[in-house]
Amino acid sequence: MRAVQFSEYGPAGVMHVAEVEEPHAGPGTIRIAVRASGLSTGETSIRSGRMRDVVPVTFPYRTGFDAAGVVDEVGDDVTGVGVGDEVFGMTATTARGANADHTVLVAWAPKPAAWSWEEAGGAAGSVETATRVLDRLAVGAGHTVLVQGAAGGVGTVAVQFAVARGATVIGTAGEHNHDFLRSLGSKPTTYGAGLVERVRALAPGGVDAVFDCAGGALPDLIAITGNPARVVTIAPDLTAAALGVHLSHGVPAGDTAAAVGAADPLAVHGLGIAVELAGQGRLRVPVAAAFPLTEATAAHELSESRHARGKIVLVN
């Protein structure tokens, strides 16, 4: 089968499609024939080599963490799903390999009827991450939350999940994305110089928590909450620990503990919440672009441009 991978650090051009052996469902897992899969922005940092001291890599490195497709194998001890079912979900963080013709999922949920394959293929990673961080920050009704980088793949889902929890959400993005953020239920503002003052004008009562999806502004984000413990980042910002900010990641602690501390438990319960919200018309997964599997290089280039609004996906 085909799978996207890279065999050395470098620019997007090191990405390529290889013929590899098919995976098979084991106990507690299912295999799907992939219809669409998500591009992980974190993997662009891994591929470039920027994270080589944080995330050890064994080459070749197969990419992709979330996918959607049709179940074609069901492992032992799995109930509630059968061959032919349409699902979305995620792979084991140690295995990845979702950007392929077939992949094995360790967590999944039924594909919402309202979602296209592209939306479903890029949903699980953003849903899990948004749930994990909002849970850690204990965001709930009556809170005010700032989402830094709100127009990206994770940010768009985080805004909607926070709104669904009853929070008031402020989101940062370029001005051309402000109407888009309003459509998701967020008060928009721009990032960059003057952020602290702009946010205080929008939230005179203060901000309870900050979800940083973008990186590069942690001192301002700390100033906005007044407490680094109320800021959680998912960006590969290695200054976080020194500033007292938690860098949330879902890979097993043994892989990266020496550099960034213990991993947070994966919030796989978020998949079920996503299905419920989608059924109510309260969650969409904005897709910035969909590329054929063979054009993974172009997909990574778009991701690194930082101009993608929503999730970038690969389609089979």
PDB file of C-alpha atoms in Angstrom:
ATOM      1  CA  MET A   1       0.000   0.000   0.000  1.00  0.00           C
ATOM      2  CA  ARG A   2       0.986   3.655  -0.288  1.00  0.00           C
ATOM      3  CA  ALA A   3       2.104   5.682   2.726  1.00  0.00           C
ATOM      4  CA  VAL A   4       3.543   9.164   3.138  1.00  0.00           C
ATOM      5  CA  GLN A   5       6.885   9.310   4.916  1.00  0.00           C
ATOM      6  CA  PHE A   6      10.247  11.053   5.102  1.00  0.00           C
ATOM      7  CA  SER A   7      13.642   9.444   5.505  1.00  0.00           C
ATOM      8  CA  GLU A   8      15.704  12.489   6.472  1.00  0.00           C
ATOM      9  CA  TYR A   9      15.236  15.913   8.028  1.00  0.00           C
ATOM     10  CA  GLY A  10      14.730  18.767   5.620  1.00  0.00           C
ATOM     11  CA  PRO A  11      12.259  20.974   3.737  1.00  0.00           C
ATOM     12  CA  ALA A  12       8.853  19.818   2.543  1.00  0.00           C
ATOM     13  CA  GLY A  13      10.492  18.196  -0.476  1.00  0.00           C
ATOM     14  CA  VAL A  14      11.765  15.286   1.631  1.00  0.00           C
ATOM     15  CA  MET A  15       8.179  14.036   1.886  1.00  0.00           C
ATOM     16  CA  HIS A  16       7.409  11.165  -0.451  1.00  0.00           C
ATOM     17  CA  VAL A  17       4.968   8.325  -1.015  1.00  0.00           C
ATOM     18  CA  ALA A  18       6.432   4.838  -0.544  1.00  0.00           C
ATOM     19  CA  GLU A  19       5.116   1.344  -1.025  1.00  0.00           C
ATOM     20  CA  VAL A  20       5.006  -0.278   2.418  1.00  0.00           C
ATOM     21  CA  GLU A  21       3.559  -3.358   4.066  1.00  0.00           C
ATOM     22  CA  GLU A  22      -0.076  -3.071   5.111  1.00  0.00           C
ATOM     23  CA  PRO A  23      -0.841  -2.801   8.841  1.00  0.00           C
ATOM     24  CA  HIS A  24      -3.473  -5.041  10.406  1.00  0.00           C
ATOM     25  CA  ALA A  25      -5.882  -4.623  13.284  1.00  0.00           C
ATOM     26  CA  GLY A  26      -4.758  -6.122  16.564  1.00  0.00           C
ATOM     27  CA  PRO A  27      -6.549  -6.492  19.892  1.00  0.00           C
ATOM     28  CA  GLY A  28      -8.601  -3.426  20.733  1.00  0.00           C
ATOM     29  CA  THR A  29      -8.039  -1.729  17.378  1.00  0.00           C
ATOM     30  CA  ILE A  30      -9.656  -1.447  13.961  1.00  0.00           C
ATOM     31  CA  ARG A  31      -8.273  -0.938  10.481  1.00  0.00           C
ATOM     32  CA  ILE A  32      -9.812   1.405   7.934  1.00  0.00           C
ATOM     33  CA  ALA A  33      -9.514   1.952   4.226  1.00  0.00           C
ATOM     34  CA  VAL A  34      -8.617   5.632   4.437  1.00  0.00           C
ATOM     35  CA  ARG A  35     -10.730   8.149   2.550  1.00  0.00           C
ATOM     36  CA  ALA A  36      -9.062  11.250   4.028  1.00  0.00           C
ATOM     37  CA  SER A  37      -6.414  11.998   6.646  1.00  0.00           C
ATOM     38  CA  GLY A  38      -5.147  15.072   8.419  1.00  0.00           C
ATOM     39  CA  LEU A  39      -1.846  16.871   8.152  1.00  0.00           C
ATOM     40  CA  SER A  40      -0.310  17.434  11.569  1.00  0.00           C
ATOM     41  CA  THR A  41       1.341  20.840  11.929  1.00  0.00           C
ATOM     42  CA  GLY A  42       3.537  19.363  14.643  1.00  0.00           C
ATOM     43  CA  GLU A  43       4.934  16.933  12.096  1.00  0.00           C
ATOM     44  CA  THR A  44       6.157  19.801   9.926  1.00  0.00           C
ATOM     45  CA  SER A  45       8.359  20.839  12.852  1.00  0.00           C
ATOM     46  CA  ILE A  46       9.540  17.260  13.322  1.00  0.00           C
ATOM     47  CA  ARG A  47      10.273  16.869   9.602  1.00  0.00           C
ATOM     48  CA  SER A  48      12.252  20.100   9.447  1.00  0.00           C
ATOM     49  CA  GLY A  49      14.522  18.954  12.280  1.00  0.00           C
ATOM     50  CA  ARG A  50      13.542  21.820  14.577  1.00  0.00           C
ATOM     51  CA  MET A  51      12.319  19.308  17.153  1.00  0.00           C
ATOM     52  CA  ARG A  52      15.112  16.763  16.853  1.00  0.00           C
ATOM     53  CA  ASP A  53      16.231  17.356  20.457  1.00  0.00           C
ATOM     54  CA  VAL A  54      12.656  17.005  21.729  1.00  0.00           C
ATOM     55  CA  VAL A  55      11.052  14.282  19.617  1.00  0.00           C
ATOM     56  CA  PRO A  56      13.405  11.436  18.667  1.00  0.00           C
ATOM     57  CA  VAL A  57      12.734  10.064  15.174  1.00  0.00           C
ATOM     58  CA  THR A  58      13.455   6.689  13.652  1.00  0.00           C
ATOM     59  CA  PHE A  59      13.618   6.876   9.861  1.00  0.00           C
ATOM     60  CA  PRO A  60      11.635   6.342   7.780  1.00  0.00           C
ATOM     61  CA  TYR A  61       8.994   8.347   9.662  1.00  0.00           C
ATOM     62  CA  ARG A  62       5.421   7.769   8.530  1.00  0.00           C
ATOM     63  CA  THR A  63       3.153  10.747   8.961  1.00  0.00           C
ATOM     64  CA  GLY A  64      -0.441  11.332   9.961  1.00  0.00           C
ATOM     65  CA  PHE A  65      -2.276  10.982  13.258  1.00  0.00           C
ATOM     66  CA  ASP A  66      -5.967  11.268  12.323  1.00  0.00           C
ATOM     67  CA  ALA A  67      -8.032   9.777   9.534  1.00  0.00           C
ATOM     68  CA  ALA A  68     -11.508   8.802   8.390  1.00  0.00           C
ATOM     69  CA  GLY A  69     -12.584   5.866   6.306  1.00  0.00           C
ATOM     70  CA  VAL A  70     -14.435   2.580   6.082  1.00  0.00           C
ATOM     71  CA  VAL A  71     -13.698  -0.208   8.553  1.00  0.00           C
ATOM     72  CA  ASP A  72     -12.251  -3.301   6.847  1.00  0.00           C
ATOM     73  CA  GLU A  73     -10.734  -5.174   9.816  1.00  0.00           C
ATOM     74  CA  VAL A  74     -11.864  -5.439  13.433  1.00  0.00           C
ATOM     75  CA  GLY A  75      -9.445  -6.652  16.085  1.00  0.00           C
ATOM     76  CA  ASP A  76     -10.155  -8.941  19.008  1.00  0.00           C
ATOM     77  CA  ASP A  77     -12.041  -7.500  21.982  1.00  0.00           C
ATOM     78  CA  VAL A  78     -13.601  -4.735  19.860  1.00  0.00           C
ATOM     79  CA  THR A  79     -17.369  -4.245  20.082  1.00  0.00           C
ATOM     80  CA  GLY A  80     -19.826  -1.728  18.701  1.00  0.00           C
ATOM     81  CA  VAL A  81     -18.235  -1.386  15.263  1.00  0.00           C
ATOM     82  CA  GLY A  82     -18.129  -3.653  12.231  1.00  0.00           C
ATOM     83  CA  VAL A  83     -16.708  -4.021   8.752  1.00  0.00           C
ATOM     84  CA  GLY A  84     -18.280  -1.468   6.434  1.00  0.00           C
ATOM     85  CA  ASP A  85     -18.881   1.177   9.121  1.00  0.00           C
ATOM     86  CA  GLU A  86     -17.802   4.758   8.414  1.00  0.00           C
ATOM     87  CA  VAL A  87     -15.648   6.156  11.227  1.00  0.00           C
ATOM     88  CA  PHE A  88     -13.120   8.835  12.097  1.00  0.00           C
ATOM     89  CA  GLY A  89     -10.397   8.555  14.678  1.00  0.00           C
ATOM     90  CA  MET A  90      -6.720   8.450  15.477  1.00  0.00           C
ATOM     91  CA  THR A  91      -3.746   6.170  15.385  1.00  0.00           C
ATOM     92  CA  ALA A  92      -1.394   5.297  18.219  1.00  0.00           C
ATOM     93  CA  THR A  93       0.883   8.273  18.794  1.00  0.00           C
ATOM     94  CA  THR A  94       3.925   6.014  18.567  1.00  0.00           C
ATOM     95  CA  ALA A  95       2.848   4.496  15.247  1.00  0.00           C
ATOM     96  CA  ARG A  96       1.113   7.303  13.329  1.00  0.00           C
ATOM     97  CA  GLY A  97       0.932   6.413   9.631  1.00  0.00           C
ATOM     98  CA  ALA A  98      -2.580   7.772   8.977  1.00  0.00           C
ATOM     99  CA  ASN A  99      -1.488   9.371   5.674  1.00  0.00           C
ATOM    100  CA  ALA A 100      -1.798   6.061   3.845  1.00  0.00           C
ATOM    101  CA  ASP A 101      -4.203   3.772   2.025  1.00  0.00           C
ATOM    102  CA  HIS A 102      -4.900   1.825   5.224  1.00  0.00           C
ATOM    103  CA  THR A 103      -4.294   2.689   8.861  1.00  0.00           C
ATOM    104  CA  VAL A 104      -5.016   1.197  12.267  1.00  0.00           C
ATOM    105  CA  LEU A 105      -7.057   3.292  14.705  1.00  0.00           C
ATOM    106  CA  VAL A 106      -6.832   3.004  18.477  1.00  0.00           C
ATOM    107  CA  ALA A 107      -9.677   5.466  19.122  1.00  0.00           C
ATOM    108  CA  TRP A 108     -12.632   6.191  16.887  1.00  0.00           C
ATOM    109  CA  ALA A 109     -16.240   7.333  16.635  1.00  0.00           C
ATOM    110  CA  PRO A 110     -18.951   7.156  13.968  1.00  0.00           C
ATOM    111  CA  LYS A 111     -18.485   9.641  11.137  1.00  0.00           C
ATOM    112  CA  PRO A 112     -21.162  12.345  11.522  1.00  0.00           C
ATOM    113  CA  ALA A 113     -23.510  12.333   8.541  1.00  0.00           C
ATOM    114  CA  ALA A 114     -23.153  16.109   8.233  1.00  0.00           C
ATOM    115  CA  TRP A 115     -19.393  15.924   7.671  1.00  0.00           C
ATOM    116  CA  SER A 116     -17.675  15.311   4.375  1.00  0.00           C
ATOM    117  CA  TRP A 117     -14.833  12.797   4.248  1.00  0.00           C
ATOM    118  CA  GLU A 118     -12.397  15.720   4.196  1.00  0.00           C
ATOM    119  CA  GLU A 119     -13.871  17.199   7.367  1.00  0.00           C
ATOM    120  CA  ALA A 120     -13.935  13.844   9.129  1.00  0.00           C
ATOM    121  CA  GLY A 121     -10.404  12.996   8.031  1.00  0.00           C
ATOM    122  CA  GLY A 122      -8.990  16.095   9.677  1.00  0.00           C
ATOM    123  CA  ALA A 123     -11.170  16.111  12.780  1.00  0.00           C
ATOM    124  CA  ALA A 124      -9.837  13.681  15.369  1.00  0.00           C
ATOM    125  CA  GLY A 125      -6.469  15.274  16.113  1.00  0.00           C
ATOM    126  CA  SER A 126      -7.938  18.760  16.507  1.00  0.00           C
ATOM    127  CA  VAL A 127     -10.830  17.431  18.595  1.00  0.00           C
ATOM    128  CA  GLU A 128      -8.540  15.486  20.928  1.00  0.00           C
ATOM    129  CA  THR A 129      -6.133  18.411  21.338  1.00  0.00           C
ATOM    130  CA  ALA A 130      -8.885  20.953  21.958  1.00  0.00           C
ATOM    131  CA  THR A 131     -10.532  18.699  24.530  1.00  0.00           C
ATOM    132  CA  ARG A 132      -7.230  17.920  26.265  1.00  0.00           C
ATOM    133  CA  VAL A 133      -6.248  21.567  26.703  1.00  0.00           C
ATOM    134  CA  LEU A 134      -9.695  22.868  27.640  1.00  0.00           C
ATOM    135  CA  ASP A 135      -9.967  20.070  30.211  1.00  0.00           C
ATOM    136  CA  ARG A 136      -6.594  20.973  31.696  1.00  0.00           C
ATOM    137  CA  LEU A 137      -7.652  24.613  31.933  1.00  0.00           C
ATOM    138  CA  ALA A 138     -11.035  23.523  33.364  1.00  0.00           C
ATOM    139  CA  VAL A 139     -12.845  25.848  30.978  1.00  0.00           C
ATOM    140  CA  GLY A 140     -16.558  26.062  31.675  1.00  0.00           C
ATOM    141  CA  ALA A 141     -19.627  28.258  31.621  1.00  0.00           C
ATOM    142  CA  GLY A 142     -18.993  31.881  32.500  1.00  0.00           C
ATOM    143  CA  HIS A 143     -15.259  31.783  31.745  1.00  0.00           C
ATOM    144  CA  THR A 144     -13.492  34.006  29.255  1.00  0.00           C
ATOM    145  CA  VAL A 145     -10.907  32.231  27.103  1.00  0.00           C
ATOM    146  CA  LEU A 146      -8.352  33.590  24.658  1.00  0.00           C
ATOM    147  CA  VAL A 147      -7.455  31.269  21.768  1.00  0.00           C
ATOM    148  CA  GLN A 148      -4.203  32.435  20.224  1.00  0.00           C
ATOM    149  CA  GLY A 149      -4.103  31.317  16.585  1.00  0.00           C
ATOM    150  CA  ALA A 150      -7.849  30.741  16.410  1.00  0.00           C
ATOM    151  CA  ALA A 151      -8.156  30.319  12.628  1.00  0.00           C
ATOM    152  CA  GLY A 152      -5.929  27.252  12.349  1.00  0.00           C
ATOM    153  CA  GLY A 153      -6.865  23.578  12.392  1.00  0.00           C
ATOM    154  CA  VAL A 154      -6.872  23.208  16.186  1.00  0.00           C
ATOM    155  CA  GLY A 155      -7.900  26.783  16.918  1.00  0.00           C
ATOM    156  CA  THR A 156     -11.136  26.597  14.947  1.00  0.00           C
ATOM    157  CA  VAL A 157     -12.230  23.490  16.833  1.00  0.00           C
ATOM    158  CA  ALA A 158     -11.063  24.883  20.200  1.00  0.00           C
ATOM    159  CA  VAL A 159     -13.203  27.989  19.697  1.00  0.00           C
ATOM    160  CA  GLN A 160     -16.310  25.902  19.017  1.00  0.00           C
ATOM    161  CA  PHE A 161     -15.676  23.521  21.908  1.00  0.00           C
ATOM    162  CA  ALA A 162     -15.160  26.424  24.320  1.00  0.00           C
ATOM    163  CA  VAL A 163     -18.349  28.107  23.092  1.00  0.00           C
ATOM    164  CA  ALA A 164     -20.217  24.818  23.563  1.00  0.00           C
ATOM    165  CA  ARG A 165     -18.999  24.770  27.176  1.00  0.00           C
ATOM    166  CA  GLY A 166     -20.577  28.167  27.739  1.00  0.00           C
ATOM    167  CA  ALA A 167     -17.386  30.220  27.654  1.00  0.00           C
ATOM    168  CA  THR A 168     -16.862  33.627  26.079  1.00  0.00           C
ATOM    169  CA  VAL A 169     -14.106  33.260  23.498  1.00  0.00           C
ATOM    170  CA  ILE A 170     -11.651  35.809  22.108  1.00  0.00           C
ATOM    171  CA  GLY A 171      -9.652  34.588  19.137  1.00  0.00           C
ATOM    172  CA  THR A 172      -6.587  36.031  17.450  1.00  0.00           C
ATOM    173  CA  ALA A 173      -6.127  35.906  13.692  1.00  0.00           C
ATOM    174  CA  GLY A 174      -5.335  38.139  10.743  1.00  0.00           C
ATOM    175  CA  GLU A 175      -8.040  40.681   9.968  1.00  0.00           C
ATOM    176  CA  HIS A 176      -9.100  38.772   6.844  1.00  0.00           C
ATOM    177  CA  ASN A 177     -10.228  35.944   9.150  1.00  0.00           C
ATOM    178  CA  HIS A 178     -12.210  38.052  11.619  1.00  0.00           C
ATOM    179  CA  ASP A 179     -15.630  37.510  10.059  1.00  0.00           C
ATOM    180  CA  PHE A 180     -14.833  33.807   9.942  1.00  0.00           C
ATOM    181  CA  LEU A 181     -14.045  33.785  13.672  1.00  0.00           C
ATOM    182  CA  ARG A 182     -17.281  35.619  14.409  1.00  0.00           C
ATOM    183  CA  SER A 183     -19.144  32.890  12.537  1.00  0.00           C
ATOM    184  CA  LEU A 184     -17.628  30.357  14.960  1.00  0.00           C
ATOM    185  CA  GLY A 185     -18.788  32.366  17.971  1.00  0.00           C
ATOM    186  CA  SER A 186     -15.546  34.166  18.826  1.00  0.00           C
ATOM    187  CA  LYS A 187     -14.742  37.823  19.383  1.00  0.00           C
ATOM    188  CA  PRO A 188     -11.823  38.432  17.005  1.00  0.00           C
ATOM    189  CA  THR A 189      -8.713  40.517  17.420  1.00  0.00           C
ATOM    190  CA  THR A 190      -5.319  40.668  15.753  1.00  0.00           C
ATOM    191  CA  TYR A 191      -2.118  39.205  17.125  1.00  0.00           C
ATOM    192  CA  GLY A 192       1.187  41.054  17.469  1.00  0.00           C
ATOM    193  CA  ALA A 193       2.188  44.269  19.220  1.00  0.00           C
ATOM    194  CA  GLY A 194      -0.522  45.700  21.474  1.00  0.00           C
ATOM    195  CA  LEU A 195      -2.223  42.322  22.028  1.00  0.00           C
ATOM    196  CA  VAL A 196      -2.484  42.774  25.806  1.00  0.00           C
ATOM    197  CA  GLU A 197      -4.279  46.100  25.464  1.00  0.00           C
ATOM    198  CA  ARG A 198      -6.629  44.853  22.726  1.00  0.00           C
ATOM    199  CA  VAL A 199      -7.652  41.827  24.745  1.00  0.00           C
ATOM    200  CA  ARG A 200      -8.233  43.867  27.882  1.00  0.00           C
ATOM    201  CA  ALA A 201     -10.518  46.159  25.895  1.00  0.00           C
ATOM    202  CA  LEU A 202     -12.541  43.139  24.747  1.00  0.00           C
ATOM    203  CA  ALA A 203     -12.543  41.511  28.189  1.00  0.00           C
ATOM    204  CA  PRO A 204     -12.534  44.262  30.853  1.00  0.00           C
ATOM    205  CA  GLY A 205     -13.444  41.648  33.458  1.00  0.00           C
ATOM    206  CA  GLY A 206     -10.285  39.693  32.691  1.00  0.00           C
ATOM    207  CA  VAL A 207      -9.340  36.482  30.917  1.00  0.00           C
ATOM    208  CA  ASP A 208      -9.551  33.202  32.801  1.00  0.00           C
ATOM    209  CA  ALA A 209      -7.468  31.031  30.487  1.00  0.00           C
ATOM    210  CA  VAL A 210      -5.350  31.138  27.336  1.00  0.00           C
ATOM    211  CA  PHE A 211      -5.071  28.332  24.784  1.00  0.00           C
ATOM    212  CA  ASP A 212      -2.002  29.062  22.662  1.00  0.00           C
ATOM    213  CA  CYS A 213      -2.056  27.343  19.278  1.00  0.00           C
ATOM    214  CA  ALA A 214       0.471  29.627  17.591  1.00  0.00           C
ATOM    215  CA  GLY A 215       3.499  30.252  19.814  1.00  0.00           C
ATOM    216  CA  GLY A 216       5.831  33.230  19.904  1.00  0.00           C
ATOM    217  CA  ALA A 217       3.883  35.434  22.338  1.00  0.00           C
ATOM    218  CA  LEU A 218       4.026  33.699  25.715  1.00  0.00           C
ATOM    219  CA  PRO A 219       5.079  36.781  27.762  1.00  0.00           C
ATOM    220  CA  ASP A 220       2.028  38.681  26.478  1.00  0.00           C
ATOM    221  CA  LEU A 221      -0.257  35.711  27.080  1.00  0.00           C
ATOM    222  CA  ILE A 222       0.990  35.419  30.658  1.00  0.00           C
ATOM    223  CA  ALA A 223       0.388  39.143  31.161  1.00  0.00           C
ATOM    224  CA  ILE A 224      -3.185  38.749  29.903  1.00  0.00           C
ATOM    225  CA  THR A 225      -4.045  36.133  32.551  1.00  0.00           C
ATOM    226  CA  GLY A 226      -1.603  37.302  35.205  1.00  0.00           C
ATOM    227  CA  ASN A 227      -0.653  33.694  35.877  1.00  0.00           C
ATOM    228  CA  PRO A 228       1.470  31.374  33.699  1.00  0.00           C
ATOM    229  CA  ALA A 229      -0.432  28.396  35.098  1.00  0.00           C
ATOM    230  CA  ARG A 230      -3.530  29.668  33.259  1.00  0.00           C
ATOM    231  CA  VAL A 231      -1.748  29.479  29.898  1.00  0.00           C
ATOM    232  CA  VAL A 232      -1.347  26.208  27.989  1.00  0.00           C
ATOM    233  CA  THR A 233       0.501  26.036  24.683  1.00  0.00           C
ATOM    234  CA  ILE A 234       0.604  23.360  22.010  1.00  0.00           C
ATOM    235  CA  ALA A 235       3.155  25.247  19.905  1.00  0.00           C
ATOM    236  CA  PRO A 236       6.748  23.953  19.798  1.00  0.00           C
ATOM    237  CA  ASP A 237       7.932  26.843  21.998  1.00  0.00           C
ATOM    238  CA  LEU A 238      10.885  25.661  24.050  1.00  0.00           C
ATOM    239  CA  THR A 239      10.746  28.771  26.267  1.00  0.00           C
ATOM    240  CA  ALA A 240       7.469  27.551  27.805  1.00  0.00           C
ATOM    241  CA  ALA A 241       8.955  25.647  30.735  1.00  0.00           C
ATOM    242  CA  ALA A 242      11.242  28.500  31.733  1.00  0.00           C
ATOM    243  CA  LEU A 243       8.233  30.823  31.783  1.00  0.00           C
ATOM    244  CA  GLY A 244       6.105  28.432  33.817  1.00  0.00           C
ATOM    245  CA  VAL A 245       3.757  27.623  30.927  1.00  0.00           C
ATOM    246  CA  HIS A 246       2.617  24.055  30.347  1.00  0.00           C
ATOM    247  CA  LEU A 247       3.407  22.641  26.904  1.00  0.00           C
ATOM    248  CA  SER A 248       0.673  20.103  26.272  1.00  0.00           C
ATOM    249  CA  HIS A 249       1.416  17.080  24.129  1.00  0.00           C
ATOM    250  CA  GLY A 250      -0.197  13.701  23.846  1.00  0.00           C
ATOM    251  CA  VAL A 251       2.713  11.439  23.000  1.00  0.00           C
ATOM    252  CA  PRO A 252       3.744   8.844  25.600  1.00  0.00           C
ATOM    253  CA  ALA A 253       5.827  10.392  28.345  1.00  0.00           C
ATOM    254  CA  GLY A 254       8.742   8.068  27.670  1.00  0.00           C
ATOM    255  CA  ASP A 255       9.289   9.589  24.237  1.00  0.00           C
ATOM    256  CA  THR A 256       9.838  13.198  25.261  1.00  0.00           C
ATOM    257  CA  ALA A 257       9.850  13.440  29.053  1.00  0.00           C
ATOM    258  CA  ALA A 258      13.463  14.564  29.255  1.00  0.00           C
ATOM    259  CA  ALA A 259      12.741  17.657  27.199  1.00  0.00           C
ATOM    260  CA  VAL A 260       9.175  18.729  27.805  1.00  0.00           C
ATOM    261  CA  GLY A 261       7.846  16.815  30.798  1.00  0.00           C
ATOM    262  CA  ALA A 262       5.194  14.181  31.165  1.00  0.00           C
ATOM    263  CA  ALA A 263       2.532  13.939  28.515  1.00  0.00           C
ATOM    264  CA  ASP A 264      -1.084  14.766  29.246  1.00  0.00           C
ATOM    265  CA  PRO A 265      -3.543  11.886  28.951  1.00  0.00           C
ATOM    266  CA  LEU A 266      -5.093  11.745  25.489  1.00  0.00           C
ATOM    267  CA  ALA A 267      -8.618  13.154  25.626  1.00  0.00           C
ATOM    268  CA  VAL A 268     -10.231  10.542  23.412  1.00  0.00           C
ATOM    269  CA  HIS A 269     -13.617  11.186  25.027  1.00  0.00           C
ATOM    270  CA  GLY A 270     -13.675  14.344  22.922  1.00  0.00           C
ATOM    271  CA  LEU A 271     -14.508  12.253  19.840  1.00  0.00           C
ATOM    272  CA  GLY A 272     -17.910  11.366  21.259  1.00  0.00           C
ATOM    273  CA  ILE A 273     -18.536  14.989  22.210  1.00  0.00           C
ATOM    274  CA  ALA A 274     -17.688  15.996  18.649  1.00  0.00           C
ATOM    275  CA  VAL A 275     -20.231  13.555  17.226  1.00  0.00           C
ATOM    276  CA  GLU A 276     -22.908  14.980  19.520  1.00  0.00           C
ATOM    277  CA  LEU A 277     -22.102  18.599  18.661  1.00  0.00           C
ATOM    278  CA  ALA A 278     -21.927  17.838  14.943  1.00  0.00           C
ATOM    279  CA  GLY A 279     -25.356  16.221  15.137  1.00  0.00           C
ATOM    280  CA  GLN A 280     -26.679  19.411  16.698  1.00  0.00           C
ATOM    281  CA  GLY A 281     -25.096  21.545  13.979  1.00  0.00           C
ATOM    282  CA  ARG A 282     -22.726  23.121  16.530  1.00  0.00           C
ATOM    283  CA  LEU A 283     -19.396  21.819  15.253  1.00  0.00           C
ATOM    284  CA  ARG A 284     -17.827  22.048  11.842  1.00  0.00           C
ATOM    285  CA  VAL A 285     -14.295  21.243  10.799  1.00  0.00           C
ATOM    286  CA  PRO A 286     -13.133  23.989   8.437  1.00  0.00           C
ATOM    287  CA  VAL A 287     -10.923  22.529   5.707  1.00  0.00           C
ATOM    288  CA  ALA A 288      -8.274  24.889   4.398  1.00  0.00           C
ATOM    289  CA  ALA A 289      -7.302  22.650   1.470  1.00  0.00           C
ATOM    290  CA  ALA A 290      -7.450  19.031   0.356  1.00  0.00           C
ATOM    291  CA  PHE A 291      -4.522  17.506  -1.532  1.00  0.00           C
ATOM    292  CA  PRO A 292      -4.141  14.083  -3.115  1.00  0.00           C
ATOM    293  CA  LEU A 293      -1.986  11.750  -1.048  1.00  0.00           C
ATOM    294  CA  THR A 294       0.753  12.102  -3.665  1.00  0.00           C
ATOM    295  CA  GLU A 295       0.958  15.867  -3.052  1.00  0.00           C
ATOM    296  CA  ALA A 296       2.034  15.747   0.598  1.00  0.00           C
ATOM    297  CA  THR A 297       4.915  18.101  -0.202  1.00  0.00           C
ATOM    298  CA  ALA A 298       2.515  20.839  -1.321  1.00  0.00           C
ATOM    299  CA  ALA A 299       0.377  20.229   1.757  1.00  0.00           C
ATOM    300  CA  HIS A 300       3.381  20.701   4.060  1.00  0.00           C
ATOM    301  CA  GLU A 301       4.388  23.848   2.191  1.00  0.00           C
ATOM    302  CA  LEU A 302       0.933  25.336   2.719  1.00  0.00           C
ATOM    303  CA  SER A 303       1.049  24.434   6.409  1.00  0.00           C
ATOM    304  CA  GLU A 304       4.407  26.150   6.858  1.00  0.00           C
ATOM    305  CA  SER A 305       3.126  29.293   5.137  1.00  0.00           C
ATOM    306  CA  ARG A 306       0.890  29.799   8.216  1.00  0.00           C
ATOM    307  CA  HIS A 307      -1.868  31.075   5.930  1.00  0.00           C
ATOM    308  CA  ALA A 308      -4.150  28.042   6.086  1.00  0.00           C
ATOM    309  CA  ARG A 309      -7.599  28.698   7.552  1.00  0.00           C
ATOM    310  CA  GLY A 310      -8.650  25.444   9.131  1.00  0.00           C
ATOM    311  CA  LYS A 311      -7.315  21.935   8.613  1.00  0.00           C
ATOM    312  CA  ILE A 312      -5.195  20.692   5.726  1.00  0.00           C
ATOM    313  CA  VAL A 313      -6.089  17.178   4.623  1.00  0.00           C
ATOM    314  CA  LEU A 314      -4.870  14.498   2.236  1.00  0.00           C
ATOM    315  CA  VAL A 315      -7.431  12.494   0.268  1.00  0.00           C
ATOM    316  CA  ASN A 316      -7.198   9.009  -1.185  1.00  0.00           C
TER     317      ASN A 316
END
